[in-house]
Short mmCIF file of C-alpha atoms in Angstrom, two decimals:
data_model
loop_
_atom_site.label_atom_id
_atom_site.label_comp_id
_atom_site.label_asym_id
_atom_site.label_seq_id
_atom_site.Cartn_x
_atom_site.Cartn_y
_atom_site.Cartn_z
CA MET A 30 0.13 -0.24 -0.23
CA SER A 31 1.27 3.29 -0.40
CA GLU A 32 2.02 6.65 1.29
CA TRP A 33 -0.56 9.43 3.43
CA LYS A 34 1.13 12.01 3.84
CA GLU A 35 -0.01 15.77 5.13
CA TYR A 36 0.02 17.89 3.15
CA LYS A 37 -1.72 22.47 2.82
CA LEU A 38 -4.32 22.13 0.72
CA GLY A 39 -2.57 25.22 -1.48
CA ASP A 40 0.48 22.43 -1.50
CA VAL A 41 -2.03 19.80 -3.49
CA ILE A 42 -4.09 21.99 -5.50
CA ASN A 43 -4.27 25.29 -6.03
CA LEU A 44 -8.42 27.53 -6.37
CA LYS A 45 -8.64 30.53 -8.07
CA ARG A 46 -11.91 32.85 -7.95
CA GLY A 47 -13.70 31.90 -11.18
CA TYR A 48 -14.83 35.64 -13.98
CA ASP A 49 -17.20 37.89 -14.27
CA LEU A 50 -19.00 37.83 -17.31
CA PRO A 51 -22.29 39.94 -17.08
CA ASN A 52 -25.97 38.56 -19.10
CA SER A 53 -25.30 41.36 -21.69
CA LYS A 54 -21.82 40.30 -22.96
CA ARG A 55 -23.29 35.84 -22.83
CA ARG A 56 -23.55 35.22 -26.19
CA PRO A 57 -24.92 31.86 -26.88
CA GLY A 58 -22.98 28.49 -27.51
CA ILE A 59 -21.42 25.35 -26.39
CA TYR A 60 -18.88 25.82 -23.88
CA PRO A 61 -20.75 25.61 -20.50
CA ILE A 62 -20.84 28.38 -17.91
CA VAL A 63 -20.06 27.96 -14.76
CA SER A 64 -21.75 28.97 -11.69
CA SER A 65 -20.74 27.51 -7.56
CA SER A 66 -24.51 25.55 -8.19
CA GLY A 67 -23.68 23.65 -11.64
CA ILE A 68 -23.66 24.57 -14.90
CA THR A 69 -26.15 27.60 -15.21
CA ASP A 70 -25.98 28.63 -19.41
CA PHE A 71 -23.81 27.91 -22.48
CA HIS A 72 -21.13 30.75 -24.35
CA LYS A 73 -19.10 30.58 -27.47
CA GLU A 74 -16.20 31.46 -25.59
CA TYR A 75 -13.94 29.61 -22.75
CA MET A 76 -11.22 30.22 -20.29
CA LYS A 77 -7.98 27.77 -21.71
CA LEU A 78 -7.81 26.15 -18.01
CA PRO A 79 -6.79 21.96 -17.63
CA PRO A 80 -9.97 19.73 -16.49
CA GLY A 81 -12.69 21.29 -14.50
CA VAL A 82 -13.21 20.72 -10.70
CA VAL A 83 -15.61 23.24 -9.36
CA THR A 84 -17.07 24.27 -6.33
CA GLY A 85 -18.67 27.13 -5.23
CA ARG A 86 -17.31 30.32 -3.49
CA TYR A 87 -20.35 32.64 -3.09
CA GLY A 88 -24.36 31.75 -3.20
CA THR A 89 -23.75 27.68 -2.26
CA ILE A 90 -20.87 26.78 -1.05
CA GLY A 91 -20.06 22.70 -0.97
CA LYS A 92 -21.54 21.57 -4.54
CA VAL A 93 -18.33 20.02 -6.17
CA PHE A 94 -18.42 20.33 -9.96
CA PHE A 95 -16.07 18.33 -12.50
CA ILE A 96 -15.79 19.97 -15.80
CA ALA A 97 -14.65 17.19 -18.73
CA GLU A 98 -14.82 19.63 -22.27
CA PRO A 99 -13.50 23.29 -22.26
CA TYR A 100 -16.12 25.80 -19.94
CA TRP A 101 -16.04 29.17 -18.79
CA PRO A 102 -15.81 29.40 -14.34
CA LEU A 103 -18.19 32.43 -13.11
CA ASN A 104 -17.09 35.32 -10.39
CA THR A 105 -19.37 33.10 -7.89
CA ALA A 106 -17.37 29.92 -7.73
CA LEU A 107 -13.32 28.49 -7.44
CA TYR A 108 -12.03 26.19 -9.76
CA VAL A 109 -8.52 24.07 -9.68
CA THR A 110 -5.63 26.20 -12.14
CA ASP A 111 -2.73 23.82 -11.17
CA PHE A 112 -3.32 19.69 -9.13
CA LYS A 113 0.60 19.40 -8.93
CA GLY A 114 1.03 16.06 -10.08
CA ASN A 115 -2.20 14.43 -8.53
CA ASP A 116 -5.21 12.94 -10.23
CA PRO A 117 -7.80 15.54 -11.48
CA LYS A 118 -10.45 13.50 -11.49
CA PHE A 119 -9.69 12.33 -7.94
CA ILE A 120 -9.34 15.82 -6.83
CA PHE A 121 -12.71 15.52 -7.28
CA TYR A 122 -13.69 13.03 -5.25
CA PHE A 123 -11.73 14.70 -2.04
CA LEU A 124 -13.25 17.26 -2.40
CA GLN A 125 -16.34 16.06 -1.93
CA SER A 126 -15.49 15.10 0.85
CA PHE A 127 -13.93 18.00 2.29
CA ASP A 128 -16.03 20.57 4.90
CA PHE A 129 -16.40 23.54 3.10
CA GLU A 130 -18.44 25.04 5.58
CA LYS A 131 -16.26 24.98 7.94
CA PHE A 132 -14.64 28.09 6.34
CA SER A 133 -17.32 30.02 5.38
CA ASP A 134 -18.47 33.58 7.10
CA LYS A 135 -22.09 32.54 7.70
CA SER A 136 -23.70 35.53 5.64
CA THR A 137 -26.95 35.38 5.00
CA VAL A 138 -25.32 34.52 1.44
CA PRO A 139 -22.63 32.81 2.21
CA GLY A 140 -19.12 33.01 0.81
CA ILE A 141 -16.16 31.24 1.01
CA ASN A 142 -12.06 32.94 0.63
CA ARG A 143 -9.95 31.04 -1.51
CA ASN A 144 -6.52 31.34 0.82
CA HIS A 145 -8.35 29.65 3.71
CA LEU A 146 -8.56 27.09 2.31
CA HIS A 147 -5.18 27.14 1.34
CA THR A 148 -4.39 26.52 4.18
CA GLU A 149 -6.17 23.09 6.15
CA ASN A 150 -4.18 20.12 7.00
CA VAL A 151 -5.29 17.45 4.95
CA ILE A 152 -3.82 14.15 4.34
CA ILE A 153 -3.91 11.94 0.36
CA PRO A 154 -2.21 9.34 -0.56
CA GLN A 155 0.31 8.77 -3.82
CA VAL A 156 -0.78 9.40 -7.01
CA PRO A 157 -1.10 4.83 -8.18
CA GLU A 158 -3.41 4.87 -5.06
CA GLN A 159 -5.48 8.29 -5.85
CA HIS A 160 -5.36 7.04 -9.63
CA ALA A 161 -7.29 2.52 -7.87
CA ILE A 162 -10.44 4.71 -6.07
CA VAL A 163 -10.38 7.17 -8.61
CA SER A 164 -10.87 3.80 -11.12
CA VAL A 165 -13.43 2.30 -8.40
CA LEU A 166 -15.31 4.97 -7.70
CA SER A 167 -15.57 6.22 -11.32
CA SER A 168 -16.75 3.09 -12.28
CA LEU A 169 -20.39 3.11 -9.88
CA ASP A 170 -20.55 6.37 -11.60
CA ASP A 171 -20.38 5.51 -15.54
CA LYS A 172 -22.70 3.00 -14.55
CA ILE A 173 -25.43 5.61 -12.33
CA ASP A 174 -24.75 7.97 -15.88
CA LEU A 175 -25.67 5.20 -18.38
CA LEU A 176 -28.77 4.47 -16.35
CA HIS A 177 -29.83 7.75 -16.82
CA ARG A 178 -29.17 7.94 -19.77
CA GLN A 179 -31.31 4.97 -20.43
CA ASN A 180 -33.69 5.94 -18.34
CA ALA A 181 -33.42 8.92 -20.54
CA THR A 182 -34.46 7.20 -23.81
CA LEU A 183 -37.21 5.03 -22.04
CA GLU A 184 -39.05 7.90 -20.82
CA LYS A 185 -38.73 9.84 -25.07
CA MET A 186 -40.11 6.55 -26.08
CA ALA A 187 -42.61 6.30 -23.72
CA GLU A 188 -43.53 9.49 -24.37
CA THR A 189 -43.20 8.92 -28.41
CA LEU A 190 -45.60 6.07 -27.71
CA PHE A 191 -48.36 8.27 -25.98
CA ARG A 192 -47.88 11.07 -28.30
CA GLN A 193 -49.33 8.58 -31.36
CA TRP A 194 -51.58 7.10 -30.10
CA PHE A 195 -53.34 10.06 -28.95
CA VAL A 196 -52.54 12.87 -30.41
CA GLU A 197 -51.70 11.93 -33.84
CA GLU A 198 -53.68 8.70 -34.37
CA ALA A 199 -55.96 9.52 -31.92
CA LYS A 200 -60.10 8.40 -32.75
CA GLU A 201 -62.91 10.23 -33.15
CA ASP A 202 -64.87 7.54 -31.11
CA TRP A 203 -62.58 7.62 -27.61
CA ALA A 204 -64.24 9.12 -24.25
CA GLU A 205 -63.38 12.45 -23.48
CA LYS A 206 -62.99 13.00 -19.43
CA SER A 207 -61.24 15.05 -17.09
CA LEU A 208 -57.55 14.04 -15.73
CA SER A 209 -59.41 14.79 -12.35
CA SER A 210 -61.83 12.06 -12.99
CA ILE A 211 -59.17 9.00 -14.66
CA ALA A 212 -57.53 9.03 -11.00
CA ASP A 213 -57.61 9.80 -7.62
CA PHE A 214 -55.68 13.31 -7.14
CA LEU A 215 -54.93 12.95 -2.55
CA ASN A 216 -52.98 16.26 -1.42
CA GLY A 217 -50.28 15.92 0.78
CA LEU A 218 -50.51 16.87 4.65
CA ALA A 219 -48.92 20.36 6.90
CA CYS A 220 -46.65 16.65 7.91
CA GLN A 221 -45.09 19.68 11.10
CA LYS A 222 -48.67 18.82 12.94
CA PHE A 223 -47.36 14.91 12.73
CA PRO A 224 -44.66 14.82 14.32
CA PRO A 225 -42.59 11.37 15.65
CA LYS A 226 -43.20 9.89 18.67
CA ASN A 227 -39.91 8.13 19.34
CA ASP A 228 -37.59 6.20 16.53
CA LEU A 229 -39.06 3.66 15.80
CA GLU A 230 -42.44 4.89 14.19
CA LYS A 231 -41.44 7.79 11.57
CA LEU A 232 -40.67 8.31 8.44
CA PRO A 233 -39.15 11.24 6.49
CA VAL A 234 -40.97 13.40 4.96
CA LEU A 235 -41.96 14.27 0.97
CA LYS A 236 -40.91 17.56 -0.10
CA ILE A 237 -41.15 19.83 -3.75
CA LYS A 238 -37.15 19.86 -3.93
CA ASP A 239 -36.20 16.25 -2.62
CA LEU A 240 -38.47 15.39 -5.90
CA SER A 241 -34.96 16.67 -7.27
CA SER A 242 -32.28 15.36 -4.49
CA GLY A 243 -33.93 12.55 -2.03
CA ILE A 244 -33.83 12.14 0.87
CA THR A 245 -31.00 13.39 2.93
CA GLU A 246 -30.18 13.23 6.40
CA ASN A 247 -31.72 16.74 6.71
CA SER A 248 -34.48 16.22 5.32
CA ASP A 249 -38.24 16.56 7.87
CA TRP A 250 -39.37 13.38 9.88
CA ALA A 251 -43.50 12.92 10.66
CA SER A 252 -44.71 10.49 12.53
CA THR A 253 -46.21 6.62 11.30
CA ASN A 254 -49.42 7.49 12.56
CA VAL A 255 -51.46 8.96 9.59
CA LYS A 256 -53.99 6.93 6.93
CA PRO A 257 -51.48 4.15 4.97
CA GLU A 258 -52.65 6.25 1.65
CA TYR A 259 -50.39 9.06 2.73
CA VAL A 260 -47.70 7.02 2.99
CA VAL A 261 -44.86 7.06 -0.28
CA LYS A 262 -43.67 3.79 -1.76
CA ASN A 263 -41.33 3.33 -4.59
CA GLY A 264 -43.21 3.74 -8.49
CA ASP A 265 -45.78 6.27 -6.90
CA VAL A 266 -46.50 9.05 -9.02
CA ILE A 267 -45.76 11.54 -7.25
CA PHE A 268 -47.25 15.85 -9.35
CA ALA A 269 -45.82 18.56 -7.60
CA TRP A 270 -48.67 21.02 -7.70
CA SER A 271 -46.42 24.27 -6.35
CA ALA A 272 -43.91 26.43 -6.76
CA SER A 273 -41.40 23.98 -8.69
CA LEU A 274 -44.33 22.25 -11.05
CA MET A 275 -43.31 18.72 -12.20
CA VAL A 276 -44.51 15.01 -12.39
CA LYS A 277 -42.00 12.18 -10.91
CA ILE A 278 -42.35 8.75 -10.40
CA TRP A 279 -41.15 8.19 -7.02
CA ASN A 280 -37.71 6.40 -7.01
CA GLY A 281 -37.05 6.51 -3.26
CA ASP A 282 -37.42 4.78 0.53
CA ASP A 283 -41.34 4.57 2.06
CA CYS A 284 -41.77 8.75 3.23
CA ILE A 285 -44.39 10.46 3.86
CA LEU A 286 -46.49 13.23 1.86
CA ASN A 287 -45.64 16.26 2.54
CA GLN A 288 -48.11 18.99 1.43
CA HIS A 289 -48.22 20.97 -2.06
CA LEU A 290 -47.33 17.13 -3.66
CA PHE A 291 -50.02 15.01 -5.00
CA LYS A 292 -49.92 11.30 -4.94
CA VAL A 293 -51.42 9.96 -8.30
CA THR A 294 -53.10 6.29 -8.44
CA SER A 295 -56.02 5.49 -10.30
CA PRO A 296 -58.63 1.82 -9.00
CA PHE A 297 -59.52 1.70 -12.87
CA TYR A 298 -56.15 3.10 -15.09
CA PRO A 299 -52.55 1.89 -15.32
CA LYS A 300 -49.42 3.82 -13.71
CA TRP A 301 -48.42 4.47 -17.42
CA PHE A 302 -51.46 6.12 -18.54
CA TYR A 303 -52.76 8.35 -15.61
CA TYR A 304 -48.33 9.01 -15.45
CA LEU A 305 -48.31 9.91 -18.82
CA TRP A 306 -51.38 12.21 -19.46
CA CYS A 307 -50.38 14.29 -16.19
CA LYS A 308 -46.70 14.91 -17.84
CA TYR A 309 -48.99 15.58 -21.39
CA HIS A 310 -50.62 18.54 -19.95
CA LEU A 311 -47.42 20.10 -17.76
CA GLU A 312 -46.46 22.54 -19.74
CA GLU A 313 -49.78 23.51 -20.15
CA PHE A 314 -50.06 23.65 -16.22
CA ILE A 315 -47.24 25.18 -15.83
CA ALA A 316 -48.35 28.07 -18.33
CA LYS A 317 -51.66 28.53 -16.18
CA ALA A 318 -49.63 28.47 -12.57
CA ALA A 319 -47.22 31.34 -13.94
CA SER A 320 -50.68 33.35 -14.97
CA HIS A 321 -51.87 33.43 -11.34
CA ALA A 322 -48.82 33.64 -9.77
CA THR A 323 -48.45 35.65 -6.66
CA THR A 324 -45.30 34.22 -4.45
CA MET A 325 -45.51 30.47 -5.13
CA GLY A 326 -46.98 30.04 -8.70
CA HIS A 327 -49.28 27.05 -8.87
CA ILE A 328 -52.15 25.14 -9.82
CA LYS A 329 -55.65 24.58 -8.86
CA ARG A 330 -58.33 21.80 -8.42
CA GLY A 331 -59.75 23.36 -11.23
CA ASP A 332 -57.11 23.08 -13.66
CA LEU A 333 -57.32 19.24 -13.22
CA ASP A 334 -60.53 19.51 -14.10
CA GLU A 335 -60.53 20.77 -17.13
CA ALA A 336 -57.15 18.84 -18.62
CA MET A 337 -58.99 17.28 -20.92
CA VAL A 338 -58.24 13.14 -21.77
CA GLN A 339 -58.56 10.74 -24.91
CA VAL A 340 -60.00 7.85 -22.88
CA PRO A 341 -59.86 4.82 -25.61
CA SER A 342 -61.91 1.00 -25.07
CA LYS A 343 -61.02 -1.31 -22.81
CA ASN A 344 -59.85 -3.71 -24.89
CA GLU A 345 -56.83 -0.90 -27.22
CA LEU A 346 -56.04 -0.08 -23.56
CA ASN A 347 -54.76 -3.29 -23.01
CA GLU A 348 -53.41 -3.88 -25.98
CA MET A 349 -51.25 -0.77 -25.57
CA THR A 350 -50.51 -1.57 -21.86
CA LEU A 351 -48.71 -4.91 -23.22
CA THR A 352 -46.45 -2.72 -25.60
CA ILE A 353 -45.91 0.58 -22.98
CA GLN A 354 -45.65 -1.24 -19.44
CA PRO A 355 -42.29 -3.14 -20.14
CA ILE A 356 -41.08 -0.29 -20.69
CA MET A 357 -42.14 1.67 -17.69
CA ASP A 358 -41.43 -1.51 -15.46
CA LYS A 359 -37.48 -0.75 -17.48
CA LEU A 360 -37.20 2.30 -15.87
CA ILE A 361 -38.40 1.48 -12.56
CA PHE A 362 -36.09 -0.54 -12.39
CA ASN A 363 -33.67 1.16 -13.12
CA ASN A 364 -34.39 4.08 -11.27
CA ASN A 365 -33.76 0.95 -8.09
CA GLN A 366 -30.24 0.56 -9.07
CA ILE A 367 -29.21 4.33 -9.26
CA ARG A 368 -30.69 4.68 -5.46
CA THR A 369 -28.71 1.09 -5.08
CA LEU A 370 -25.47 1.76 -6.35
CA THR A 371 -25.51 5.82 -5.56
CA THR A 372 -26.10 4.62 -2.26
CA LEU A 373 -23.26 2.80 -2.30
CA ARG A 374 -20.88 5.36 -3.57
CA ASP A 375 -21.66 7.79 -0.89
CA THR A 376 -21.07 5.12 1.40
CA LEU A 377 -17.31 3.98 -0.21
CA LEU A 378 -16.90 8.10 -0.90
CA PRO A 379 -16.02 9.14 2.42
CA LYS A 380 -14.12 5.97 4.08
CA LEU A 381 -12.33 5.45 0.58
CA MET A 382 -11.32 9.73 1.07
CA SER A 383 -10.67 9.41 4.85
CA GLY A 384 -7.96 6.02 3.95
CA GLU A 385 -10.73 3.56 6.04
CA VAL A 386 -11.15 1.45 3.12
CA ARG A 387 -7.46 0.82 0.99
CA VAL A 388 -7.74 0.00 -2.41
CA GLU A 389 -4.32 -0.46 -4.45
CA ARG A 390 -3.00 -0.22 -8.39
CA PRO A 391 -2.84 -3.91 -9.51
CA GLU A 392 0.73 -4.55 -11.14
CA LEU A 393 0.36 -5.41 -14.85
#
């Protein structure tokens, strides 16, 4: 095994503040503009930089991004200008386990100083073991990325079939019903009214932000002493009807449905049918929410009543299900794999970065 040594972070990498790029000077292009929260836009020009490891300097603190193409780092970000012989991808993973919050100025809009970061003591392995660690973590990330891309393709396939059946080839004799009549839209609870009574009878609360980021250690918790229908399970269709409108098949653990979310179910129609009809009307719902937004855009139950759905005969619906259900099943299966691999990666990363778990580059 190679030796791990202690250094100042500034002896391992050099961080530098990004560059101003006012909106008035931005021109559409292909090169990512990277802020403290990741890629925010694309520009026609880029900075001549090494492989991009970028983290937040101001605003969003603690997120780390690897940009393998030419890019433009904004002034809200810090980027690595010199890896000083270390594996760039290792530095990307290493900084994910770095305690940036320790250096935050704790203001309303938090910020950090790169000079303070440079003075922090860190312990890292020699380059051969860095390569071995990167091999382990990258293999997991590559598999996760492949599954995400497969799911994007599966979603496109399902939406293409849906559009062919219900837009391009819809039959005049099909019934027309409201979206609210083909599925039940259960609104979530004000979960603060159901605090957990103990550490055993509790579940995390599913909020709008969790639909994108997933349940985390910072999520709220609620008692399991609620009606069973308010428990969200893997594979349930969730519709965020306020603020960030979206429709998603939940791919996490059991949790409690919070207010501003609908759990969409139907005793009469298959999941793919009401899921894709919700997605079909989503752009229309977003436009309506924007039109009557005050502080936070949302849709109303009346909007669900006005959204119309084409309903084929039972036999036709069964035939469609035979075609589209395997696509939906594969999508849900992939989501479960993504969750498992992500949990494994997130468990391994701090152990590998601390040396608790060791790997060694195999002899050639």
